PDB file of C-alpha atoms in Angstrom:
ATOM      1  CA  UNK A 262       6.693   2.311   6.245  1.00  0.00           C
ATOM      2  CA  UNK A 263       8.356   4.263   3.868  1.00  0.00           C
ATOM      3  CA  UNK A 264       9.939   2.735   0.403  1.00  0.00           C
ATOM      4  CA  UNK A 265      13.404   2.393  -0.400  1.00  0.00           C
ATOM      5  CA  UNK A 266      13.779   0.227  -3.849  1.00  0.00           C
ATOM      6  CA  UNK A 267      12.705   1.972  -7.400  1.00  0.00           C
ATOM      7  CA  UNK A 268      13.139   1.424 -10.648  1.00  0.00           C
ATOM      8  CA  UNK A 269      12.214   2.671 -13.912  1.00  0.00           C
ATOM      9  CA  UNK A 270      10.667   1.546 -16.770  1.00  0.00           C
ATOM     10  CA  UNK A 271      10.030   2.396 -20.405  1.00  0.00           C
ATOM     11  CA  UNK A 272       7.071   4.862 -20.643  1.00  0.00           C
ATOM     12  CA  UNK A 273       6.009   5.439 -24.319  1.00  0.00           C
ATOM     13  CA  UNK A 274       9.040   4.953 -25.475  1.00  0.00           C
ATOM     14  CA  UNK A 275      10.295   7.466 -22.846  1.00  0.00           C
ATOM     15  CA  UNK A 276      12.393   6.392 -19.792  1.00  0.00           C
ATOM     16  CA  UNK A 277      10.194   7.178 -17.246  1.00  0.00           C
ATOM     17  CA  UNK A 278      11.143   6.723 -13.227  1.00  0.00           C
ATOM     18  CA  UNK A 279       9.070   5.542 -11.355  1.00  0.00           C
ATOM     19  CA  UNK A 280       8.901   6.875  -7.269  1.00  0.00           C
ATOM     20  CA  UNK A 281       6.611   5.095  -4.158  1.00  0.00           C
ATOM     21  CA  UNK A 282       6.848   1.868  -2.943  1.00  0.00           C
ATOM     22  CA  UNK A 283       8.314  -0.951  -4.765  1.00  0.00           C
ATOM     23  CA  UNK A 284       5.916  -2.879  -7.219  1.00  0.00           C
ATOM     24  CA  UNK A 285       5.789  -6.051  -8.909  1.00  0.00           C
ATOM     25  CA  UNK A 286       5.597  -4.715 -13.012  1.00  0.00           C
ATOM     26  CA  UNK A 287       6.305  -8.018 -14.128  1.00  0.00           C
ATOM     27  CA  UNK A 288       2.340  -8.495 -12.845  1.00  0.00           C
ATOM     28  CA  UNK A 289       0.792  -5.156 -14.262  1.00  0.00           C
ATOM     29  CA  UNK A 290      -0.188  -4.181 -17.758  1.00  0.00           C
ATOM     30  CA  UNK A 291      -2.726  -6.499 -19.901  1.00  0.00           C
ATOM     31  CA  UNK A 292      -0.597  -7.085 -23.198  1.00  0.00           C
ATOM     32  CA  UNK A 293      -1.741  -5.567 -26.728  1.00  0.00           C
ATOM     33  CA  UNK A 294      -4.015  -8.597 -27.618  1.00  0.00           C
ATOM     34  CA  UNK A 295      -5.826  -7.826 -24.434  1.00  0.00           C
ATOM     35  CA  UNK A 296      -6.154  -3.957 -24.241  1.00  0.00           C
ATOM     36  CA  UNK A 297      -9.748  -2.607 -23.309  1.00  0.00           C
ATOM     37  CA  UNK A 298     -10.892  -0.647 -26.265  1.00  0.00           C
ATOM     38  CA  UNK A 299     -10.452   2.854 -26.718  1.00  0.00           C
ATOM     39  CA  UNK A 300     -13.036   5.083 -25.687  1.00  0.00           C
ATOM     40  CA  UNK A 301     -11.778   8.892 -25.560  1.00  0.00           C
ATOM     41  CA  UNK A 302     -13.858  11.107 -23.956  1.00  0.00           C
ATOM     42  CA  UNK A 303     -13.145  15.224 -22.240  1.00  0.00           C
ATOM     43  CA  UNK A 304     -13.707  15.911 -19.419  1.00  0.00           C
ATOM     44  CA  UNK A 305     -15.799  19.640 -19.046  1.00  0.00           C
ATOM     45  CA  UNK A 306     -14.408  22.874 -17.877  1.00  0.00           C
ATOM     46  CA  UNK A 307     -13.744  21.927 -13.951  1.00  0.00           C
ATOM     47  CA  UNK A 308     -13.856  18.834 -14.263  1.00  0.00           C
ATOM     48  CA  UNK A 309      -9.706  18.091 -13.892  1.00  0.00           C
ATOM     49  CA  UNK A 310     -10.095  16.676 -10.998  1.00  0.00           C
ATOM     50  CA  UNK A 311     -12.675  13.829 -12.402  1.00  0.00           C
ATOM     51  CA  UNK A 312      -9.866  13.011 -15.038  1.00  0.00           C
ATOM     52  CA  UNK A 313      -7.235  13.125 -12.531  1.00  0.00           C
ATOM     53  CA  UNK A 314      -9.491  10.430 -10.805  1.00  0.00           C
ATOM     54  CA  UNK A 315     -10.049   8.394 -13.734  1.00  0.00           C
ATOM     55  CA  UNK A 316      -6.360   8.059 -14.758  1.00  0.00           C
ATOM     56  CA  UNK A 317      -5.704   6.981 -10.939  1.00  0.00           C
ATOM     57  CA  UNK A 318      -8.514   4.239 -11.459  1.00  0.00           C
ATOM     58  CA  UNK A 319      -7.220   3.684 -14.822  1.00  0.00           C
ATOM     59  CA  UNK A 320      -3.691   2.995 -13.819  1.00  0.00           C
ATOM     60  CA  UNK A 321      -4.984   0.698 -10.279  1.00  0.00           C
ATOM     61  CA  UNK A 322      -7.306  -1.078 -12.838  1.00  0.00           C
ATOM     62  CA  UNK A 323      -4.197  -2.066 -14.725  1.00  0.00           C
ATOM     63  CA  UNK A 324      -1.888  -3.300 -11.287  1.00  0.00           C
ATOM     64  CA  UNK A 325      -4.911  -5.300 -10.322  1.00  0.00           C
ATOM     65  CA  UNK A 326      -5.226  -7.471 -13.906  1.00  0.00           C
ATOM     66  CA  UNK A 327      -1.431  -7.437 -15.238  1.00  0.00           C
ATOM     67  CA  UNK A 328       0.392  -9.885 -17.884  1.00  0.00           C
ATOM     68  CA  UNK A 329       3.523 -10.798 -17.164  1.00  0.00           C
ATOM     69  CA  UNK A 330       5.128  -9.648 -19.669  1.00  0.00           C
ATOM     70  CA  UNK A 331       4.146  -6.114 -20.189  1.00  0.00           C
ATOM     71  CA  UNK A 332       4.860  -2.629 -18.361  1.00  0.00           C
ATOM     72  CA  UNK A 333       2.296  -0.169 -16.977  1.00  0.00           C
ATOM     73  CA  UNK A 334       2.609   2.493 -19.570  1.00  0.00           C
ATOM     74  CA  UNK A 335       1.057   6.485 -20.104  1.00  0.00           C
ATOM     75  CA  UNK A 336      -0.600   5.117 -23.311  1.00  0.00           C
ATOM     76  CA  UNK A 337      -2.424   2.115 -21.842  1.00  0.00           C
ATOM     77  CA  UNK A 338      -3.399   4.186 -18.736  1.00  0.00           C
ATOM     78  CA  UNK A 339      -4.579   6.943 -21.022  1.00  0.00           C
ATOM     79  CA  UNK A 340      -6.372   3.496 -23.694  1.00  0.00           C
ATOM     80  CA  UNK A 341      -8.225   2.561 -20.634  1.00  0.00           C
ATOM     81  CA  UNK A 342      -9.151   6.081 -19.088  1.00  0.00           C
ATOM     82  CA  UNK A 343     -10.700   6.648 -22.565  1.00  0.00           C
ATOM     83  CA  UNK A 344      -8.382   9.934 -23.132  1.00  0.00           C
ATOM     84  CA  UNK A 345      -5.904  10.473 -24.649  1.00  0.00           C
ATOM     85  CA  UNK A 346      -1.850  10.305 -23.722  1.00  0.00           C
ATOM     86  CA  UNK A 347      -1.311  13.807 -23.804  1.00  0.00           C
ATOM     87  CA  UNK A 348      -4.021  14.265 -21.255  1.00  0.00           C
ATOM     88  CA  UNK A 349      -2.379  12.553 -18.475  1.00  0.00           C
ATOM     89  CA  UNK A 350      -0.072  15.429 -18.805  1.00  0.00           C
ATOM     90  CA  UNK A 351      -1.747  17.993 -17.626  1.00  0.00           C
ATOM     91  CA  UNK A 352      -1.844  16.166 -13.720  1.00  0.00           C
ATOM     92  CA  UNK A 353       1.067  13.548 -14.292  1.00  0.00           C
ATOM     93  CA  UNK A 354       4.697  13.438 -15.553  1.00  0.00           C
ATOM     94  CA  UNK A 355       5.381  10.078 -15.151  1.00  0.00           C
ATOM     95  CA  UNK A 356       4.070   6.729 -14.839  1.00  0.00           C
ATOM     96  CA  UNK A 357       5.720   7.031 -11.266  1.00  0.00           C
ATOM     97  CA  UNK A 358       4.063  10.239 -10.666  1.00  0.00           C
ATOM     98  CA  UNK A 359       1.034   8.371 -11.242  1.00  0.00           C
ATOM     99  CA  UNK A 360       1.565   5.365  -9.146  1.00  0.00           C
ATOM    100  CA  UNK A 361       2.917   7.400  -6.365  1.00  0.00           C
ATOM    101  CA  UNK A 362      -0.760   9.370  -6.366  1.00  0.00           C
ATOM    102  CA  UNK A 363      -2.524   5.667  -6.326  1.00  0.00           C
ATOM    103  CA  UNK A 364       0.022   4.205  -3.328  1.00  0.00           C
ATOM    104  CA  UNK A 365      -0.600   7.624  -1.328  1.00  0.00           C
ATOM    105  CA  UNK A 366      -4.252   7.030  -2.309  1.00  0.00           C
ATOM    106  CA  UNK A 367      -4.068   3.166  -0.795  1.00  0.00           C
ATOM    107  CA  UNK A 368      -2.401   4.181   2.465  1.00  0.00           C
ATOM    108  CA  UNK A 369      -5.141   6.705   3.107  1.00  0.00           C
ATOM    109  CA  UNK A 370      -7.531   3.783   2.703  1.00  0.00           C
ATOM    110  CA  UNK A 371      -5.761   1.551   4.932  1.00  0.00           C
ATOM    111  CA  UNK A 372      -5.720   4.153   7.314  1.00  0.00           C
ATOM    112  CA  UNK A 373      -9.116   4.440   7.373  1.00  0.00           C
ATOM    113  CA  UNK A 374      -9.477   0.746   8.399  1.00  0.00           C
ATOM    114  CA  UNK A 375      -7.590   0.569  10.931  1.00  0.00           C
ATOM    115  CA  UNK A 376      -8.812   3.975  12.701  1.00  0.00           C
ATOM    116  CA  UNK A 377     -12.193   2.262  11.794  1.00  0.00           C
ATOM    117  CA  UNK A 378     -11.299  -0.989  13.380  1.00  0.00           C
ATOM    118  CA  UNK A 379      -9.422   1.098  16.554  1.00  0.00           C
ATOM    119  CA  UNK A 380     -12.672   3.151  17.442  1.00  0.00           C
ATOM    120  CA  UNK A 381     -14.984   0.089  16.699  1.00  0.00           C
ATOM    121  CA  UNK A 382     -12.858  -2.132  19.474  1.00  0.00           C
ATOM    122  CA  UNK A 383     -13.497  -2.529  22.773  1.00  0.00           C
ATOM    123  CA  UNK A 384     -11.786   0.529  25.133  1.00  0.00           C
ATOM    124  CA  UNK A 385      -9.179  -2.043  26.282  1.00  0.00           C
ATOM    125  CA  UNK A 386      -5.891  -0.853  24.867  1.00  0.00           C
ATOM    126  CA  UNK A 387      -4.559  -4.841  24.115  1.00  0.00           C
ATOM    127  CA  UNK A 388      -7.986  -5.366  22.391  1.00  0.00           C
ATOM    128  CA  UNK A 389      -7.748  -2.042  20.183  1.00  0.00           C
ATOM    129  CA  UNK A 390      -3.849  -3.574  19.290  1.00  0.00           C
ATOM    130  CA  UNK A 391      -5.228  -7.264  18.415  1.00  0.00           C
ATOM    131  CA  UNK A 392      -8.452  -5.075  16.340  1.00  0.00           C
ATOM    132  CA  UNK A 393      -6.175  -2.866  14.907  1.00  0.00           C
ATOM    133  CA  UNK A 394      -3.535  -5.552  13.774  1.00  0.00           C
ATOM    134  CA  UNK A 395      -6.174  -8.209  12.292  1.00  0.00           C
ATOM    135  CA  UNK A 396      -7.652  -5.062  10.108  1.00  0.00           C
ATOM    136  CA  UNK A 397      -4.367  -4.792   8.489  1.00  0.00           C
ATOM    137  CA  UNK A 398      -4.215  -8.505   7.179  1.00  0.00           C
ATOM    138  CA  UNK A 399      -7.450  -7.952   6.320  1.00  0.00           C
ATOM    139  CA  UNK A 400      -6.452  -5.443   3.864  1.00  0.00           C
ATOM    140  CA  UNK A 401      -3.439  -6.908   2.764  1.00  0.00           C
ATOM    141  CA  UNK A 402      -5.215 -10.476   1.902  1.00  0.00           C
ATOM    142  CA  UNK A 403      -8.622  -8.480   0.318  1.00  0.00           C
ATOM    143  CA  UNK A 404      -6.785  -6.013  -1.105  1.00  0.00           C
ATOM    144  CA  UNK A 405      -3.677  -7.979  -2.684  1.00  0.00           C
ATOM    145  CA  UNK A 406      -2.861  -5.473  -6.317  1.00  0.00           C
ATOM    146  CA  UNK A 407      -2.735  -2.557  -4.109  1.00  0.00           C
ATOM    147  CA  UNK A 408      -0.766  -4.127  -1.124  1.00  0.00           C
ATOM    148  CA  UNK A 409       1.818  -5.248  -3.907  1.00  0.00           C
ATOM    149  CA  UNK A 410       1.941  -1.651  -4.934  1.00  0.00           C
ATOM    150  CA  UNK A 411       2.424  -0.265  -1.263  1.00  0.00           C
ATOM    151  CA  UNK A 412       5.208  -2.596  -0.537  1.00  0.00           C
ATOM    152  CA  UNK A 413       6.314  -4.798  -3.608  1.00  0.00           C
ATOM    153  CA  UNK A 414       9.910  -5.703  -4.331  1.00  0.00           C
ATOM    154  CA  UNK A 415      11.268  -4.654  -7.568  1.00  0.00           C
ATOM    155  CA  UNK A 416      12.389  -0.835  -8.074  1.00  0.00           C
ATOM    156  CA  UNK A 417      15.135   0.834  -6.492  1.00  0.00           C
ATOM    157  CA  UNK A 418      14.065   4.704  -5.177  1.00  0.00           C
ATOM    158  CA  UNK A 419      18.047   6.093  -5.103  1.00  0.00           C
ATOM    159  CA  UNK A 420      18.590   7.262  -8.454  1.00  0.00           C
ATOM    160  CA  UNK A 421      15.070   9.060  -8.845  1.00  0.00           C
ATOM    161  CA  UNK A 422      15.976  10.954  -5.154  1.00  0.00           C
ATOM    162  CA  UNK A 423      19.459  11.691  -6.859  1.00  0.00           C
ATOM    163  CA  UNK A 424      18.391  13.203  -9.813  1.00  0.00           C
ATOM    164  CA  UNK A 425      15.099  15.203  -8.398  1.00  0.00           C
ATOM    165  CA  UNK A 426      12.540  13.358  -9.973  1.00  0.00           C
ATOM    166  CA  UNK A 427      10.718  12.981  -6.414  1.00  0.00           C
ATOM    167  CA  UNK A 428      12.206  14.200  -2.781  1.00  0.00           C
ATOM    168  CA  UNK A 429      12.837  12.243  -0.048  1.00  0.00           C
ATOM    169  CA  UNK A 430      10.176  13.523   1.563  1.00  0.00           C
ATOM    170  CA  UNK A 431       7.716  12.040  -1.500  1.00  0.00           C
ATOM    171  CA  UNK A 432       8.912   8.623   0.309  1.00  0.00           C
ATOM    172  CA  UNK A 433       9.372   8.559   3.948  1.00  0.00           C
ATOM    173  CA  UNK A 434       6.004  10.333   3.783  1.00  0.00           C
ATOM    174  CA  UNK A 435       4.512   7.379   2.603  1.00  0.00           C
ATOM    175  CA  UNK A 436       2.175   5.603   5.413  1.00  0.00           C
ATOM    176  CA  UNK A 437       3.383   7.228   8.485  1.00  0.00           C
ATOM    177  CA  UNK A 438      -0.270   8.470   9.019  1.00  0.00           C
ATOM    178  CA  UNK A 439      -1.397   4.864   8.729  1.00  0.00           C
ATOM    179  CA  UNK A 440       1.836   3.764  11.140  1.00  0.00           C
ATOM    180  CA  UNK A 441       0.285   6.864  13.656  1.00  0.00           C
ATOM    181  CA  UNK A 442      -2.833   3.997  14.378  1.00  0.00           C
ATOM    182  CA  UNK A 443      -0.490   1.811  15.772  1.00  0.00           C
ATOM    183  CA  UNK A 444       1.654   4.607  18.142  1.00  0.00           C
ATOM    184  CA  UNK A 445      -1.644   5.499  19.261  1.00  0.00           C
ATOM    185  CA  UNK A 446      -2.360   2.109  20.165  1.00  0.00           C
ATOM    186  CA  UNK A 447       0.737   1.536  22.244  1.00  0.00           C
ATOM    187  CA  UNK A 448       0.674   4.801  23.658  1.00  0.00           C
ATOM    188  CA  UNK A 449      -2.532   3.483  25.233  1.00  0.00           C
ATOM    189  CA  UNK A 450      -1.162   0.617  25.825  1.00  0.00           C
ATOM    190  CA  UNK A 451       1.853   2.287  28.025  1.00  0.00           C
ATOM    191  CA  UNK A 452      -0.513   4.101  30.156  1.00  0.00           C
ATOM    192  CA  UNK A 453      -1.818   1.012  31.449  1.00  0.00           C
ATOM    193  CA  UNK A 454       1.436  -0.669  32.249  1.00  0.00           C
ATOM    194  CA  UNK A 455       1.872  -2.998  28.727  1.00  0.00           C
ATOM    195  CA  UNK A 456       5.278  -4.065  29.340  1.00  0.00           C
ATOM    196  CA  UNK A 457       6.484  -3.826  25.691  1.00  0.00           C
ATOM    197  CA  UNK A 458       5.198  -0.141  25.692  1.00  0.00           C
ATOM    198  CA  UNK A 459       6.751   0.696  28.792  1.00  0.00           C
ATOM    199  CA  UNK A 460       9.747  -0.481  27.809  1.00  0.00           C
ATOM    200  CA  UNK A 461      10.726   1.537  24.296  1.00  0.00           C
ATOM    201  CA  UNK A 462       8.814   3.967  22.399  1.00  0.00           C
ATOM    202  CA  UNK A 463       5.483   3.472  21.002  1.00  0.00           C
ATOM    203  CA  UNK A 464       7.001   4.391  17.366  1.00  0.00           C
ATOM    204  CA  UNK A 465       9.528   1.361  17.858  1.00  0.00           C
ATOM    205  CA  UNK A 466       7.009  -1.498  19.596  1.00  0.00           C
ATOM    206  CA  UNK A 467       4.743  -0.214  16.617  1.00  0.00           C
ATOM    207  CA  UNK A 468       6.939  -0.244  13.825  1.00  0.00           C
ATOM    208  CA  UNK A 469       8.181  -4.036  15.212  1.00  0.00           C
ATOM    209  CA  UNK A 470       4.806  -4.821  15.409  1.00  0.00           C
ATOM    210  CA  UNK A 471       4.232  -3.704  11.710  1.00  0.00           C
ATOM    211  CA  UNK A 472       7.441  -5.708  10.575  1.00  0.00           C
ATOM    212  CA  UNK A 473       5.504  -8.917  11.788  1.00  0.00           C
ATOM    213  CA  UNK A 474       2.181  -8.256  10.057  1.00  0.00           C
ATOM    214  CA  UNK A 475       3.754  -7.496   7.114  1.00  0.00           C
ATOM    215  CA  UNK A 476       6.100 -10.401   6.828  1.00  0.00           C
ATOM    216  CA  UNK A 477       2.907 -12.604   8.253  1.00  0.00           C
ATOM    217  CA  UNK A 478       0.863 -11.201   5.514  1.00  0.00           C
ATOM    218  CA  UNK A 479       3.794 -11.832   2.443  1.00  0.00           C
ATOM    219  CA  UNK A 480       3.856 -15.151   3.637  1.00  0.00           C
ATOM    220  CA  UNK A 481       0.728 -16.515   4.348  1.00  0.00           C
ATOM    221  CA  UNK A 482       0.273 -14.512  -0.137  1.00  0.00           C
ATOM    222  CA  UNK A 483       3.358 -15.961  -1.343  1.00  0.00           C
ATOM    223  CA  UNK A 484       2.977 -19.608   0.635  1.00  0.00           C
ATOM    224  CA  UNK A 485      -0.557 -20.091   0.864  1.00  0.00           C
ATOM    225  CA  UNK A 486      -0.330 -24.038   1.262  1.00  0.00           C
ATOM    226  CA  UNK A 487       1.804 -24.259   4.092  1.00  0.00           C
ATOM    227  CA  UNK A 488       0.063 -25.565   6.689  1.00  0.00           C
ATOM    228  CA  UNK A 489      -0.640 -21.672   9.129  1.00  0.00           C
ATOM    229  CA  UNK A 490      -1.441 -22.793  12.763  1.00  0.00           C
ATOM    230  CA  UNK A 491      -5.072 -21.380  13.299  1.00  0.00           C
ATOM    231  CA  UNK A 492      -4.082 -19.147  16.167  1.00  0.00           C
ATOM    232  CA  UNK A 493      -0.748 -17.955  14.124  1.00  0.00           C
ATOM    233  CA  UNK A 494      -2.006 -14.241  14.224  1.00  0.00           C
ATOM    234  CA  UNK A 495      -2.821 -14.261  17.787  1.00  0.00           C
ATOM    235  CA  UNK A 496       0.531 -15.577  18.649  1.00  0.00           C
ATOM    236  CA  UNK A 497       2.212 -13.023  16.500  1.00  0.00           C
ATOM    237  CA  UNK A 498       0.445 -10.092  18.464  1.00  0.00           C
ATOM    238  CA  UNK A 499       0.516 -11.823  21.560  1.00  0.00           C
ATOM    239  CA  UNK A 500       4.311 -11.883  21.341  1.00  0.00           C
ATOM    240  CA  UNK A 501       5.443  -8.609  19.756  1.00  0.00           C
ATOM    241  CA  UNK A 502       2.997  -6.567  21.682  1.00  0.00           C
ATOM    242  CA  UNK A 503       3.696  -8.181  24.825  1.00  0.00           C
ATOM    243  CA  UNK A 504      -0.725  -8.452  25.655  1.00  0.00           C
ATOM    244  CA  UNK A 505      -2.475 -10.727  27.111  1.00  0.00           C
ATOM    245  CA  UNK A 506      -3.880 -14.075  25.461  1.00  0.00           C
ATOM    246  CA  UNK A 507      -7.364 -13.031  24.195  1.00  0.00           C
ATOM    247  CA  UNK A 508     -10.549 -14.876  25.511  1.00  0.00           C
ATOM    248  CA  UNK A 509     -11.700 -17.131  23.598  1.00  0.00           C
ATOM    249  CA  UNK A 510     -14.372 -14.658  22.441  1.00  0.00           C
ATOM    250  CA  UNK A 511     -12.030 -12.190  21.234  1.00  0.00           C
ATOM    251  CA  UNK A 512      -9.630 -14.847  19.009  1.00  0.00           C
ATOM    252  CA  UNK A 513      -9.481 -14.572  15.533  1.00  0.00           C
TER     253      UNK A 513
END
């Protein structure tokens, strides 16, 4: 799950690069007309972290209710944190700095989810894999700004490695915790004979399971008249998992 496109964008009149995964900035910063009001405020002695937090919240505000014209930029993070630009540097270089903290921040969430959705299932390893996999298009068609951010389409990650402004690490990093959910899953699943898990390691069968959610769940965003069969996502896991047909009281 880790990114491989970047860009960068213009950052206060700075060039700023932007590292994580790719993101749609077309989408992403209200214009000038539409700019929440200023409000500057400090934060207390010890309290960094709260205004680390708030420019994070600031900055997934801003992904979530974007013009189409406009780039997510320090100064209207900063307008809509209510401090001002210079602030964001004492936690934040970059705008990518910034929306590499809120995509880590995401990932954790999703993570959550699915371990969440994992321990709620049934003990059945195919039932914790069908749990599991519905939790994630859960969160990709609930949480639609943020899944954009995790794995968008529009900035290319080579020239920010090249030139240091993140590390390599900063990316493949990125949602391997939340891809652990799914080994686990067909690690279980391989101790009870599942044929697909049996047959290549659970990191593969989980990361071509992944690669089917995700292009269901870009699909079903981007073509949301086309007519889905009802049983599309049971078919999907049914097939790249290599389980069992659920009952009809475990369908979807």
């Amino acid at each position: 799950m880790s990114p491989s496109a970047w860009t960068s964008i213009n950052a206060d009149g700075d060039h700023a690069r932007l590292p994580g995964f790719v993101v749609n900035f077309a989408e992403m910063a209200p214009s000038s007309t539409s700019d929440p009001p200023r409000n500057e405020k400090r934060n207390k002695r010890g309290e960094g972290g709260l205004l680390k937090r708030d420019i994070m919240a600031a900055a997934a505000e801003l992904l979530e209710h974007s013009s189409p014209k406009d780039s997510l930029t320090l100064r209207g993070i900063a307008r809509l944190a209510g401090v001002s630009a210079p602030a964001i540097y004492l936690h934040f270089d970059t705008v990518g700095d910034i929306l590499l903290a809120v995509t880590r921040e995401a990932f954790e969430d999703l993570g959550r989810q699915l371990r969440t959705a994992r321990e709620s299932a049934a003990s059945d390893p195919a039932e914790r894999i069908r749990a599991v996999s519905r939790a994630y298009l859960d969160y990709a068609e609930t949480e639609t700004a943020r899944y954009r951010l995790m794995f968008g389409g529009q900035w290319w990650a080579v020239d920010d490695v090249e030139v240091g402004d993140v590390s390599e690490s900063d990316l493949t990093d990125l949602g391997q915790d939340t891809l652990d959910v799914l080994t686990e899953c067909f690690t279980e699943l391989a101790s009870v004979g599942g044929r697909t898990a049996e047959a290549c390691d659970p990191r593969t069968a989980s990361i071509s399971l992944w690669l089917g959610l995700h292009g269901l769940a870009d699909q079903r965003s981007g073509s949301p008249f086309f007519p889905w069969p009802p049983d599309i996502v049971d078919v999907l896991i049914e097939r790249l998992a290599d389980v069992e047909p659920p009952g009809p009281a475990q369908r979807g």
